[in-house]
Coordinates of C-alpha atoms in Angstrom, one line a residue:
M1225 CA 44.2 -86.0 -132.7
A1226 CA 40.5 -85.7 -132.2
N1227 CA 40.8 -86.9 -128.6
T1228 CA 43.5 -84.3 -127.9
T1229 CA 41.3 -81.5 -129.3
L1230 CA 38.3 -82.6 -127.1
R1231 CA 40.3 -82.5 -123.9
S1232 CA 41.6 -79.1 -124.6
S1233 CA 38.1 -77.8 -125.2
R1234 CA 36.9 -79.2 -121.8
N1235 CA 39.7 -77.5 -119.9
S1236 CA 38.9 -74.1 -121.5
V1237 CA 35.2 -74.4 -120.4
F1238 CA 36.1 -75.3 -116.8
S1239 CA 38.6 -72.4 -116.5
F1240 CA 36.0 -70.0 -117.7
R1241 CA 33.4 -71.2 -115.2
L1242 CA 35.9 -70.9 -112.4
F1243 CA 36.7 -67.3 -113.4
V1244 CA 33.1 -66.3 -113.5
S1245 CA 32.5 -67.8 -110.0
A1246 CA 35.4 -65.9 -108.6
I1247 CA 34.2 -62.6 -110.0
T1248 CA 30.7 -63.2 -108.6
I1249 CA 32.0 -63.9 -105.1
A1250 CA 34.3 -60.9 -105.1
F1251 CA 31.4 -58.7 -106.1
L1252 CA 29.1 -60.0 -103.3
F1253 CA 31.8 -59.5 -100.7
F1254 CA 32.4 -55.9 -101.9
L1255 CA 28.7 -55.2 -101.7
V1256 CA 28.3 -56.4 -98.2
F1257 CA 31.4 -54.5 -96.9
S1258 CA 30.1 -51.3 -98.4
I1259 CA 26.7 -51.6 -96.7
L1260 CA 28.3 -52.3 -93.3
F1261 CA 30.6 -49.3 -93.6
T1262 CA 27.8 -46.9 -94.5
S1263 CA 25.6 -48.0 -91.6
N1264 CA 28.4 -47.6 -89.0
T1265 CA 29.3 -44.1 -90.3
D1266 CA 25.7 -42.9 -90.0
S1267 CA 25.3 -44.2 -86.5
S1268 CA 28.6 -42.6 -85.4
D1269 CA 27.5 -39.3 -86.8
L1270 CA 24.2 -39.5 -84.9
N1271 CA 25.8 -40.3 -81.5
L1272 CA 28.3 -37.6 -81.9
G1273 CA 25.6 -35.0 -82.6
F1274 CA 23.6 -35.9 -79.5
S1275 CA 26.8 -35.9 -77.3
S1276 CA 27.7 -32.5 -78.4
R1277 CA 24.3 -31.2 -77.5
L1278 CA 24.5 -32.7 -74.0
D1279 CA 28.0 -31.4 -73.4
N1280 CA 27.0 -27.9 -74.4
G1281 CA 24.4 -27.9 -71.6
G1282 CA 21.6 -26.9 -73.9
S1283 CA 18.0 -27.6 -73.1
G1284 CA 17.2 -29.2 -76.4
R1285 CA 14.7 -32.0 -76.7
R1286 CA 15.7 -35.6 -77.2
S1287 CA 14.7 -37.5 -80.4
V1288 CA 12.9 -40.8 -80.3
L1289 CA 16.0 -42.7 -81.3
A1290 CA 18.0 -41.0 -78.5
V1291 CA 15.4 -42.1 -75.8
K1292 CA 15.7 -45.7 -77.0
T1293 CA 19.5 -45.7 -76.7
D1294 CA 19.9 -43.6 -73.4
P1295 CA 16.7 -44.1 -71.3
L1296 CA 16.2 -41.4 -68.7
K1297 CA 12.6 -42.2 -67.8
P1298 CA 13.6 -45.2 -65.6
R1299 CA 16.2 -43.0 -64.0
L1300 CA 13.6 -40.4 -63.2
D1301 CA 11.2 -43.0 -61.8
Q1302 CA 14.0 -44.4 -59.6
I1303 CA 14.8 -41.0 -58.2
R1304 CA 11.2 -40.4 -57.5
K1305 CA 10.8 -43.8 -55.8
Q1306 CA 13.8 -43.1 -53.5
A1307 CA 12.3 -39.7 -52.5
E1308 CA 8.9 -41.4 -51.7
D1309 CA 10.5 -44.3 -49.8
H1310 CA 12.5 -42.0 -47.6
R1311 CA 9.4 -39.8 -47.0
S1312 CA 7.5 -43.0 -45.9
L1313 CA 10.4 -43.9 -43.6
V1314 CA 10.4 -40.5 -42.0
L1315 CA 6.7 -40.7 -41.5
A1316 CA 7.0 -44.1 -39.9
Y1317 CA 9.7 -42.9 -37.4
A1318 CA 7.6 -39.8 -36.6
S1319 CA 4.5 -41.9 -36.0
Y1320 CA 6.3 -44.3 -33.7
A1321 CA 8.0 -41.5 -31.9
R1322 CA 4.6 -40.0 -31.1
K1323 CA 3.3 -43.4 -30.0
L1324 CA 6.3 -44.0 -27.8
K1325 CA 6.1 -40.5 -26.3
L1326 CA 9.8 -39.8 -26.8
E1327 CA 11.2 -37.3 -24.3
N1328 CA 12.9 -35.3 -27.0
A1329 CA 10.0 -33.6 -28.7
K1330 CA 12.4 -31.8 -31.0
L1331 CA 13.1 -35.2 -32.7
V1332 CA 9.5 -35.6 -33.5
R1333 CA 9.4 -32.1 -35.1
V1334 CA 12.6 -32.9 -37.2
F1335 CA 10.9 -36.0 -38.6
A1336 CA 7.8 -34.0 -39.5
D1337 CA 9.9 -31.3 -41.1
L1338 CA 11.8 -33.9 -43.2
S1339 CA 8.5 -35.4 -44.4
R1340 CA 7.2 -31.9 -45.4
N1341 CA 10.5 -31.3 -47.3
Y1342 CA 10.0 -34.3 -49.5
T1343 CA 6.4 -33.4 -50.1
D1344 CA 7.3 -29.8 -51.0
L1345 CA 10.1 -31.0 -53.3
I1346 CA 7.9 -33.2 -55.3
S1347 CA 5.2 -30.5 -55.4
K1348 CA 7.4 -27.9 -57.0
P1349 CA 6.0 -26.8 -60.4
S1350 CA 9.2 -27.5 -62.3
Y1351 CA 9.5 -31.0 -60.9
R1352 CA 5.9 -31.7 -61.1
A1353 CA 6.0 -30.9 -64.8
L1354 CA 9.1 -33.2 -65.1
L1355 CA 7.3 -36.0 -63.3
D1356 CA 4.2 -35.6 -65.4
S1357 CA 6.1 -35.4 -68.7
D1358 CA 6.0 -38.1 -71.4
L1359 CA 8.9 -40.0 -72.8
V1360 CA 9.7 -37.5 -75.5
S1361 CA 9.8 -34.3 -73.5
I1362 CA 12.1 -34.9 -70.5
D1363 CA 14.1 -31.9 -69.5
V1364 CA 17.6 -33.2 -68.7
S1365 CA 18.8 -30.2 -66.7
A1366 CA 15.7 -30.3 -64.5
L1367 CA 16.3 -34.0 -64.0
R1368 CA 19.8 -33.4 -62.8
Q1369 CA 18.7 -30.7 -60.4
F1370 CA 15.9 -32.9 -59.1
E1371 CA 18.3 -35.7 -58.5
K1372 CA 20.7 -33.4 -56.7
E1373 CA 18.1 -32.1 -54.2
V1374 CA 16.7 -35.6 -53.6
K1375 CA 20.2 -36.9 -52.7
E1376 CA 20.7 -34.0 -50.3
R1377 CA 17.5 -34.7 -48.5
I1378 CA 18.2 -38.4 -48.4
K1379 CA 21.6 -37.7 -46.8
V1380 CA 20.0 -35.5 -44.1
T1381 CA 17.3 -38.1 -43.5
R1382 CA 19.8 -40.9 -43.0
Q1383 CA 21.9 -38.7 -40.7
V1384 CA 19.0 -37.8 -38.5
I1385 CA 17.8 -41.4 -38.3
S1386 CA 21.3 -42.6 -37.5
E1387 CA 21.6 -40.1 -34.6
A1388 CA 18.1 -40.9 -33.3
K1389 CA 18.3 -44.6 -33.7
E1390 CA 19.7 -45.4 -30.2
S1391 CA 17.1 -43.3 -28.4
F1392 CA 14.3 -44.6 -30.7
D1393 CA 15.3 -48.3 -30.2
N1394 CA 15.5 -47.9 -26.4
Q1395 CA 12.1 -46.3 -26.2
L1396 CA 10.7 -49.0 -28.5
K1397 CA 12.1 -51.7 -26.3
I1398 CA 10.7 -50.0 -23.2
Q1399 CA 7.3 -49.7 -24.8
K1400 CA 7.3 -53.4 -25.9
L1401 CA 8.4 -54.3 -22.3
K1402 CA 5.5 -52.3 -20.9
D1403 CA 3.0 -53.9 -23.3
T1404 CA 4.4 -57.3 -22.3
I1405 CA 4.1 -56.5 -18.6
F1406 CA 0.5 -55.3 -19.0
A1407 CA -0.4 -58.5 -20.9
V1408 CA 1.2 -60.6 -18.2
N1409 CA -0.5 -58.7 -15.4
E1410 CA -3.9 -59.2 -17.2
Q1411 CA -3.2 -62.9 -17.3
L1412 CA -2.0 -62.9 -13.7
T1413 CA -5.1 -61.1 -12.5
K1414 CA -7.3 -63.6 -14.3
A1415 CA -5.4 -66.5 -12.9
K1416 CA -5.6 -65.1 -9.4
K1417 CA -9.4 -64.7 -9.7
Q1418 CA -9.8 -68.3 -11.0
G1419 CA -7.4 -69.5 -8.3
A1420 CA -9.2 -67.7 -5.5
F1421 CA -12.6 -69.0 -6.7
S1422 CA -11.2 -72.6 -6.9
S1423 CA -9.6 -72.2 -3.4
L1424 CA -12.9 -71.0 -2.1
I1425 CA -14.7 -74.0 -3.5
A1426 CA -12.0 -76.3 -2.0
A1427 CA -12.3 -74.6 1.4
K1428 CA -16.0 -74.4 1.7
S1429 CA -16.9 -77.8 0.2
I1430 CA -17.7 -80.6 2.6
P1431 CA -15.2 -83.5 2.4
K1432 CA -16.7 -86.9 1.7
S1433 CA -15.4 -88.4 5.0
L1434 CA -17.0 -85.5 7.0
H1435 CA -20.3 -86.0 5.2
C1436 CA -20.1 -89.7 5.8
L1437 CA -19.6 -89.2 9.5
A1438 CA -22.6 -86.9 9.9
M1439 CA -24.8 -89.4 8.0
R1440 CA -23.6 -92.4 10.1
L1441 CA -24.2 -90.5 13.3
M1442 CA -27.6 -89.4 12.1
E1443 CA -28.4 -93.0 11.2
E1444 CA -27.4 -94.0 14.8
R1445 CA -29.7 -91.3 16.2
I1446 CA -32.7 -92.5 14.1
A1447 CA -32.0 -96.1 15.1
H1448 CA -31.9 -95.4 18.8
P1449 CA -33.8 -92.3 19.6
E1450 CA -34.2 -93.1 23.3
K1451 CA -30.5 -93.1 23.9
Y1452 CA -29.8 -89.6 22.6
S1453 CA -33.0 -87.5 23.0
D1454 CA -33.2 -85.0 25.8
E1455 CA -36.9 -84.3 25.3
G1456 CA -38.9 -84.5 28.4
K1457 CA -35.8 -84.6 30.6
T1458 CA -35.0 -81.9 33.2
P1459 CA -31.9 -80.0 32.2
P1460 CA -29.0 -80.6 34.6
P1461 CA -28.5 -77.6 37.0
E1462 CA -24.9 -77.3 35.9
L1463 CA -26.0 -75.9 32.6
E1464 CA -27.1 -72.7 34.3
D1465 CA -24.7 -72.6 37.2
P1466 CA -22.8 -69.3 37.0
K1467 CA -20.1 -70.6 39.3
L1468 CA -18.9 -73.0 36.6
Y1469 CA -16.8 -72.3 33.5
H1470 CA -19.1 -71.9 30.5
Y1471 CA -18.2 -72.1 26.8
A1472 CA -20.2 -71.3 23.7
I1473 CA -19.6 -73.2 20.5
F1474 CA -21.7 -72.6 17.4
S1475 CA -21.1 -75.0 14.6
D1476 CA -22.5 -77.3 12.0
N1477 CA -19.2 -79.3 11.8
V1478 CA -19.5 -82.4 14.0
I1479 CA -15.8 -83.4 14.0
A1480 CA -14.6 -79.8 14.5
A1481 CA -16.9 -79.2 17.4
S1482 CA -15.8 -82.4 19.1
V1483 CA -12.1 -81.5 18.7
V1484 CA -12.7 -78.2 20.4
V1485 CA -14.3 -79.8 23.4
N1486 CA -11.9 -82.7 23.5
S1487 CA -8.8 -80.5 23.4
A1488 CA -10.2 -78.2 26.1
M1489 CA -11.0 -81.0 28.4
K1490 CA -7.7 -82.9 27.9
N1491 CA -5.8 -79.7 28.9
S1492 CA -8.2 -78.8 31.8
K1493 CA -7.2 -79.3 35.4
E1494 CA -10.8 -79.8 36.6
P1495 CA -12.9 -80.8 33.5
W1496 CA -16.0 -81.5 35.6
K1497 CA -16.3 -77.8 36.3
H1498 CA -16.6 -76.9 32.6
V1499 CA -19.9 -76.6 30.7
F1500 CA -20.1 -76.5 26.9
H1501 CA -23.1 -75.0 25.1
V1502 CA -23.0 -76.4 21.6
V1503 CA -25.5 -74.9 19.1
T1504 CA -26.0 -76.3 15.6
D1505 CA -28.7 -76.2 12.9
K1506 CA -31.7 -78.5 12.7
M1507 CA -30.1 -80.7 10.1
N1508 CA -27.0 -81.6 12.1
L1509 CA -28.7 -81.7 15.5
G1510 CA -29.1 -85.5 15.6
A1511 CA -25.5 -86.1 14.6
M1512 CA -24.2 -83.7 17.1
Q1513 CA -26.2 -85.3 19.9
V1514 CA -24.8 -88.7 19.1
M1515 CA -21.2 -87.4 19.0
F1516 CA -21.4 -85.9 22.4
K1517 CA -23.5 -88.6 24.0
M1518 CA -21.1 -91.4 23.0
R1519 CA -18.2 -89.9 25.0
D1520 CA -18.0 -88.4 28.5
Y1521 CA -15.2 -85.9 27.7
N1522 CA -13.6 -86.4 31.1
G1523 CA -16.8 -85.5 33.0
A1524 CA -17.5 -82.2 31.2
H1525 CA -21.1 -81.0 30.9
I1526 CA -22.3 -80.6 27.3
E1527 CA -25.6 -79.1 26.1
V1528 CA -26.5 -79.6 22.4
K1529 CA -29.3 -77.5 21.0
A1530 CA -30.5 -76.2 17.6
V1531 CA -30.8 -72.6 16.6
E1532 CA -34.5 -73.2 16.1
D1533 CA -34.8 -74.0 19.8
Y1534 CA -34.4 -70.3 20.6
K1535 CA -37.8 -69.0 19.7
F1536 CA -36.9 -65.3 20.1
L1537 CA -34.6 -65.6 17.1
N1538 CA -37.0 -64.6 14.3
S1539 CA -37.1 -62.2 11.4
S1540 CA -39.2 -59.6 13.4
Y1541 CA -36.3 -59.4 16.0
V1542 CA -33.1 -60.4 14.1
P1543 CA -32.1 -58.0 11.3
V1544 CA -30.0 -60.7 9.5
L1545 CA -33.0 -63.0 9.2
R1546 CA -35.1 -60.1 7.9
Q1547 CA -32.5 -59.1 5.4
L1548 CA -32.2 -62.7 4.3
E1549 CA -35.8 -62.4 3.0
S1550 CA -34.7 -59.7 0.6
A1551 CA -34.6 -60.8 -3.0
N1552 CA -31.5 -58.7 -3.8
L1553 CA -29.5 -60.2 -0.9
Q1554 CA -30.5 -63.7 -1.9
R1555 CA -29.4 -63.0 -5.5
F1556 CA -26.1 -61.6 -4.3
Y1557 CA -25.3 -64.7 -2.3
F1558 CA -26.9 -67.5 -4.1
E1559 CA -26.4 -66.6 -7.7
N1560 CA -23.9 -69.3 -8.7
K1561 CA -22.1 -67.6 -11.7
L1562 CA -18.4 -67.7 -12.0
E1563 CA -18.1 -64.3 -13.5
N1564 CA -20.1 -62.8 -10.6
A1565 CA -18.2 -64.6 -8.0
T1566 CA -14.8 -63.5 -9.2
K1567 CA -15.5 -59.8 -9.8
D1568 CA -14.2 -58.7 -6.4
T1569 CA -11.3 -61.1 -5.5
T1570 CA -10.4 -59.3 -2.3
N1571 CA -13.9 -59.7 -0.7
M1572 CA -15.0 -62.8 -2.6
K1573 CA -15.1 -64.7 0.7
F1574 CA -17.8 -62.4 2.0
R1575 CA -20.1 -63.6 -0.8
N1576 CA -20.3 -67.0 1.0
P1577 CA -23.8 -67.6 2.2
K1578 CA -22.4 -68.8 5.6
Y1579 CA -22.0 -65.1 6.6
L1580 CA -25.8 -64.9 6.6
S1581 CA -26.2 -68.1 8.7
M1582 CA -27.6 -67.5 12.1
L1583 CA -24.9 -69.8 13.5
N1584 CA -22.5 -66.9 12.7
H1585 CA -24.6 -64.2 14.3
L1586 CA -25.6 -66.1 17.4
R1587 CA -22.6 -64.5 19.1
F1588 CA -24.5 -61.2 19.3
Y1589 CA -27.2 -62.8 21.4
L1590 CA -25.3 -64.5 24.2
P1591 CA -26.9 -62.6 27.1
E1592 CA -30.4 -63.6 25.9
M1593 CA -29.5 -67.2 25.2
Y1594 CA -27.9 -67.6 28.7
P1595 CA -29.7 -65.2 30.9
K1596 CA -28.4 -66.7 34.2
L1597 CA -24.8 -66.6 33.3
H1598 CA -22.3 -63.8 34.1
R1599 CA -19.4 -64.7 32.0
I1600 CA -18.9 -67.0 29.0
L1601 CA -16.0 -67.9 26.7
F1602 CA -16.8 -68.0 23.0
L1603 CA -14.8 -70.4 20.8
D1604 CA -14.9 -70.9 17.1
D1605 CA -15.0 -74.5 15.8
D1606 CA -11.6 -74.2 14.0
V1607 CA -9.6 -73.7 17.2
V1608 CA -7.6 -76.1 19.4
V1609 CA -7.2 -75.6 23.1
Q1610 CA -3.6 -76.3 24.4
R1611 CA -3.8 -75.0 27.9
D1612 CA -6.1 -74.7 30.9
L1613 CA -8.3 -71.7 30.2
T1614 CA -9.7 -71.0 33.7
G1615 CA -7.2 -68.2 34.0
L1616 CA -9.5 -66.1 31.8
W1617 CA -12.2 -66.0 34.5
K1618 CA -9.7 -64.4 36.8
I1619 CA -9.0 -61.5 34.6
D1620 CA -10.3 -58.1 35.7
M1621 CA -12.3 -56.9 32.7
D1622 CA -12.4 -53.2 34.0
G1623 CA -16.0 -53.0 33.1
K1624 CA -15.3 -54.0 29.5
V1625 CA -17.6 -56.4 27.6
N1626 CA -15.2 -58.3 25.2
G1627 CA -11.8 -59.7 26.1
A1628 CA -9.9 -60.3 22.8
V1629 CA -6.4 -60.5 21.4
E1630 CA -5.6 -57.5 19.1
T1631 CA -4.3 -58.3 15.6
C1632 CA -3.1 -54.9 14.4
F1633 CA 0.6 -54.3 13.5
G1634 CA 1.7 -51.3 11.6
S1635 CA -1.1 -50.2 9.3
F1636 CA -2.6 -53.7 9.1
H1637 CA -5.8 -54.9 10.7
R1638 CA -7.0 -51.4 11.5
Y1639 CA -10.6 -50.3 11.4
A1640 CA -10.0 -48.7 8.1
Q1641 CA -9.6 -52.1 6.5
Y1642 CA -13.0 -53.4 7.7
M1643 CA -15.3 -50.4 7.3
N1644 CA -16.2 -47.8 4.6
F1645 CA -14.8 -44.6 6.0
S1646 CA -16.0 -42.7 3.0
H1647 CA -19.5 -43.0 4.6
P1648 CA -20.1 -39.9 6.8
L1649 CA -21.6 -41.9 9.7
I1650 CA -18.6 -44.3 9.9
K1651 CA -16.2 -41.4 9.6
E1652 CA -17.9 -39.5 12.4
K1653 CA -18.2 -42.4 14.9
F1654 CA -15.0 -44.4 14.5
N1655 CA -11.2 -43.9 14.3
P1656 CA -9.8 -45.5 11.2
K1657 CA -6.5 -46.2 13.0
A1658 CA -8.2 -48.0 15.8
C1659 CA -6.7 -51.5 16.4
G1660 CA -8.7 -54.5 15.2
W1661 CA -9.1 -57.7 17.2
A1662 CA -10.0 -61.3 16.4
Y1663 CA -13.0 -63.5 16.8
G1664 CA -12.2 -67.2 17.6
M1665 CA -11.5 -66.9 21.3
N1666 CA -13.5 -64.1 23.1
F1667 CA -14.2 -63.8 26.7
F1668 CA -17.5 -61.9 27.3
D1669 CA -18.7 -60.3 30.5
L1670 CA -22.4 -60.7 30.0
D1671 CA -23.4 -58.4 32.9
A1672 CA -21.4 -55.6 31.3
W1673 CA -22.9 -56.5 27.9
R1674 CA -26.4 -56.1 29.3
K1675 CA -25.5 -52.8 30.9
E1676 CA -24.0 -51.4 27.7
K1677 CA -26.9 -52.7 25.6
C1678 CA -24.5 -54.1 23.0
T1679 CA -27.2 -56.2 21.3
E1680 CA -29.3 -53.1 20.7
Q1681 CA -26.2 -51.4 19.2
Y1682 CA -25.6 -54.4 16.9
H1683 CA -29.2 -54.2 15.7
Y1684 CA -28.9 -50.5 15.0
W1685 CA -25.8 -50.8 12.9
Q1686 CA -27.0 -54.0 11.2
N1687 CA -30.2 -52.3 10.1
L1688 CA -28.2 -49.3 8.7
N1689 CA -26.0 -51.7 6.6
E1690 CA -28.9 -53.5 4.8
N1691 CA -27.5 -52.2 1.5
R1692 CA -23.9 -53.1 2.5
T1693 CA -22.6 -49.5 2.3
L1694 CA -21.0 -49.4 5.8
W1695 CA -19.1 -52.7 5.6
K1696 CA -18.9 -55.9 3.7
L1697 CA -20.8 -58.8 5.0
G1698 CA -19.4 -60.9 7.9
T1699 CA -19.4 -60.8 11.6
L1700 CA -16.1 -59.1 12.4
P1701 CA -17.0 -55.6 11.2
P1702 CA -20.3 -55.4 13.2
G1703 CA -18.4 -56.9 16.1
L1704 CA -15.7 -54.2 15.9
I1705 CA -18.5 -51.6 15.8
T1706 CA -20.6 -53.1 18.6
F1707 CA -17.6 -53.5 21.0
Y1708 CA -15.7 -50.4 19.7
S1709 CA -15.1 -48.9 23.1
T1710 CA -15.8 -51.9 25.3
T1711 CA -13.0 -54.3 24.3
K1712 CA -10.2 -55.3 26.7
P1713 CA -7.0 -56.4 25.0
L1714 CA -5.7 -59.8 26.1
E1715 CA -2.1 -61.1 26.1
K1716 CA -1.2 -62.5 22.6
S1717 CA -0.3 -65.9 24.0
W1718 CA -3.9 -66.6 24.8
H1719 CA -4.9 -66.7 21.1
V1720 CA -2.5 -67.4 18.2
L1721 CA -4.1 -67.0 14.8
G1722 CA -3.2 -67.8 11.2
L1723 CA -2.7 -71.5 11.1
G1724 CA -5.1 -71.7 8.2
Y1725 CA -3.2 -69.4 5.9
N1726 CA 0.2 -68.4 7.3
P1727 CA 3.0 -71.0 7.1
S1728 CA 5.6 -68.8 8.7
I1729 CA 4.2 -68.9 12.3
S1730 CA 7.0 -70.0 14.6
M1731 CA 6.5 -73.3 16.4
D1732 CA 7.7 -71.6 19.7
E1733 CA 4.8 -69.2 19.4
I1734 CA 2.4 -72.0 18.8
R1735 CA 3.7 -74.1 21.7
N1736 CA 3.3 -71.2 24.1
A1737 CA -0.3 -70.4 22.9
A1738 CA -3.3 -71.3 25.0
V1739 CA -5.5 -71.5 21.9
V1740 CA -4.4 -71.9 18.3
H1741 CA -6.7 -70.8 15.6
F1742 CA -6.9 -72.3 12.1
N1743 CA -8.6 -69.3 10.6
G1744 CA -8.2 -69.1 6.8
N1745 CA -9.1 -71.5 4.0
M1746 CA -6.7 -74.3 4.9
K1747 CA -8.8 -75.9 7.6
P1748 CA -7.1 -78.9 9.3
W1749 CA -9.9 -81.3 8.3
L1750 CA -9.3 -80.5 4.5
D1751 CA -6.8 -81.9 2.1
I1752 CA -5.4 -78.5 1.5
A1753 CA -4.4 -78.0 5.2
M1754 CA -0.8 -77.2 6.0
N1755 CA 1.0 -80.4 6.9
Q1756 CA 3.2 -78.8 9.6
F1757 CA 0.1 -77.6 11.5
R1758 CA -2.3 -80.4 10.9
P1759 CA -1.0 -82.7 13.8
L1760 CA -1.9 -80.0 16.3
W1761 CA -5.6 -80.7 15.4
T1762 CA -5.6 -84.4 14.4
K1763 CA -4.2 -85.6 17.8
Y1764 CA -7.6 -84.6 19.3
V1765 CA -9.7 -86.5 16.8
D1766 CA -11.4 -89.5 18.4
Y1767 CA -10.1 -92.1 15.9
E1768 CA -11.3 -94.9 18.2
M1769 CA -14.9 -94.1 17.5
E1770 CA -16.4 -96.7 15.2
F1771 CA -18.1 -94.1 13.0
V1772 CA -14.9 -92.2 12.4
Q1773 CA -13.1 -95.4 11.4
A1774 CA -15.9 -96.4 9.1
C1775 CA -15.7 -93.2 7.2
N1776 CA -11.9 -93.4 6.8
F1777 CA -11.6 -89.9 8.3
G1778 CA -8.1 -88.5 8.0
L1779 CA -6.9 -91.0 5.4

């Protein structure tokens, strides 16, 4: 009985506890639901109030809570940024349009006007106040109007750019192409100058084999002076016999001078009637004597002398020698600086000191050097004789001094190319369209020369040109001046030029020529010679001479 009562009491306590817990949970659930319902109602009322104000179009101010839930400040900043970006774009197009010098100037003005429109828009007082406002005081209606006007301008801007894009892009491409062409031309000019300078060095440097030959010949001259010296000997009468055929060759190149004589004699019908007057400098005199003493050249008479043997050629008489003493002229020719040597590519070759060498200017003193002769044929050392030349002595010179082949064609090789016709004296005395002629093979009537006093004319003009204002240095311009009205044109087949620079000369023209001339930088004894023309010269080199073989010449 007691046990039954105890179990009943325990059940009652458990039921009570369960009931209390249920009531507590229900109360808590009700409390939470009430709080959530109240919060949702308040928020809904607030939003509805703000929306009604916006929809009515009023200009009321937004509360702090409204700014947090509907941010207009970032929207304002975005509109402003779009306006400034398009303004910058328009300014960039306008700037490049001016740089490119677009043909349509109206387009440049349109870009400038668009840029001013953006500036004026942002500078309006109402919009300036809007942009300067804080987060609390943004005027919504002003914001909408500002956005509208910005969008209109952006639309116009994009339309203008779209219409101008093709023209703008084409002009930009043209300008870029011009800039590229200019840069390439600058590089090309620089490369040409460097190439010209390198070519000049290659052309004017002495090859090792040629230097070797001169040294070995000089060694032979020193070892056997009695065999080669003409001192104390009576000159052969043939050297002054006006009835013979006389040639003048002025050179410091031993092998070149020997080729001229050898080619002339191998193609001569009566070589024993020909006399060669070879003049060199003191340094090469011994080598030249040995070269022409060791061979008989088919019986031709050969005189070898040095410039210094002609005592009248001194600085008191010869303008070139006097000018050579000038410090300015020495600096102009002998200052070995690359930047100075390449300033004037066209006339760079005239800076070569060889143009002040007396060997180059001896041609103006032929009557005084050979007073007993009536006629003489002048030959450069870079020519090859292919035919008997005695026919030149049969030509009627018509009282002229210089017989030469003319080189002009079209507007090329006229006097205007050799002299400064802006100088009043040159302009007064000479015709710029007068035809030029070539040195290399010139037939001179020495009697007519003396009559016309050509050497005095040469001195007169050479003295006037001491400061190089009448012509660039060289011997052709003063020759053109000295023999201006006293030159007789010869048939072109007597003298074919250009084998030292022009690869397009026809072989038929070369075969028909009496004399071929390797004028230019590509001399036949250099590695840079043109292969198609070199055999014309090498076949007259005396390869059987022991000194030529010892120096490996031509290998």
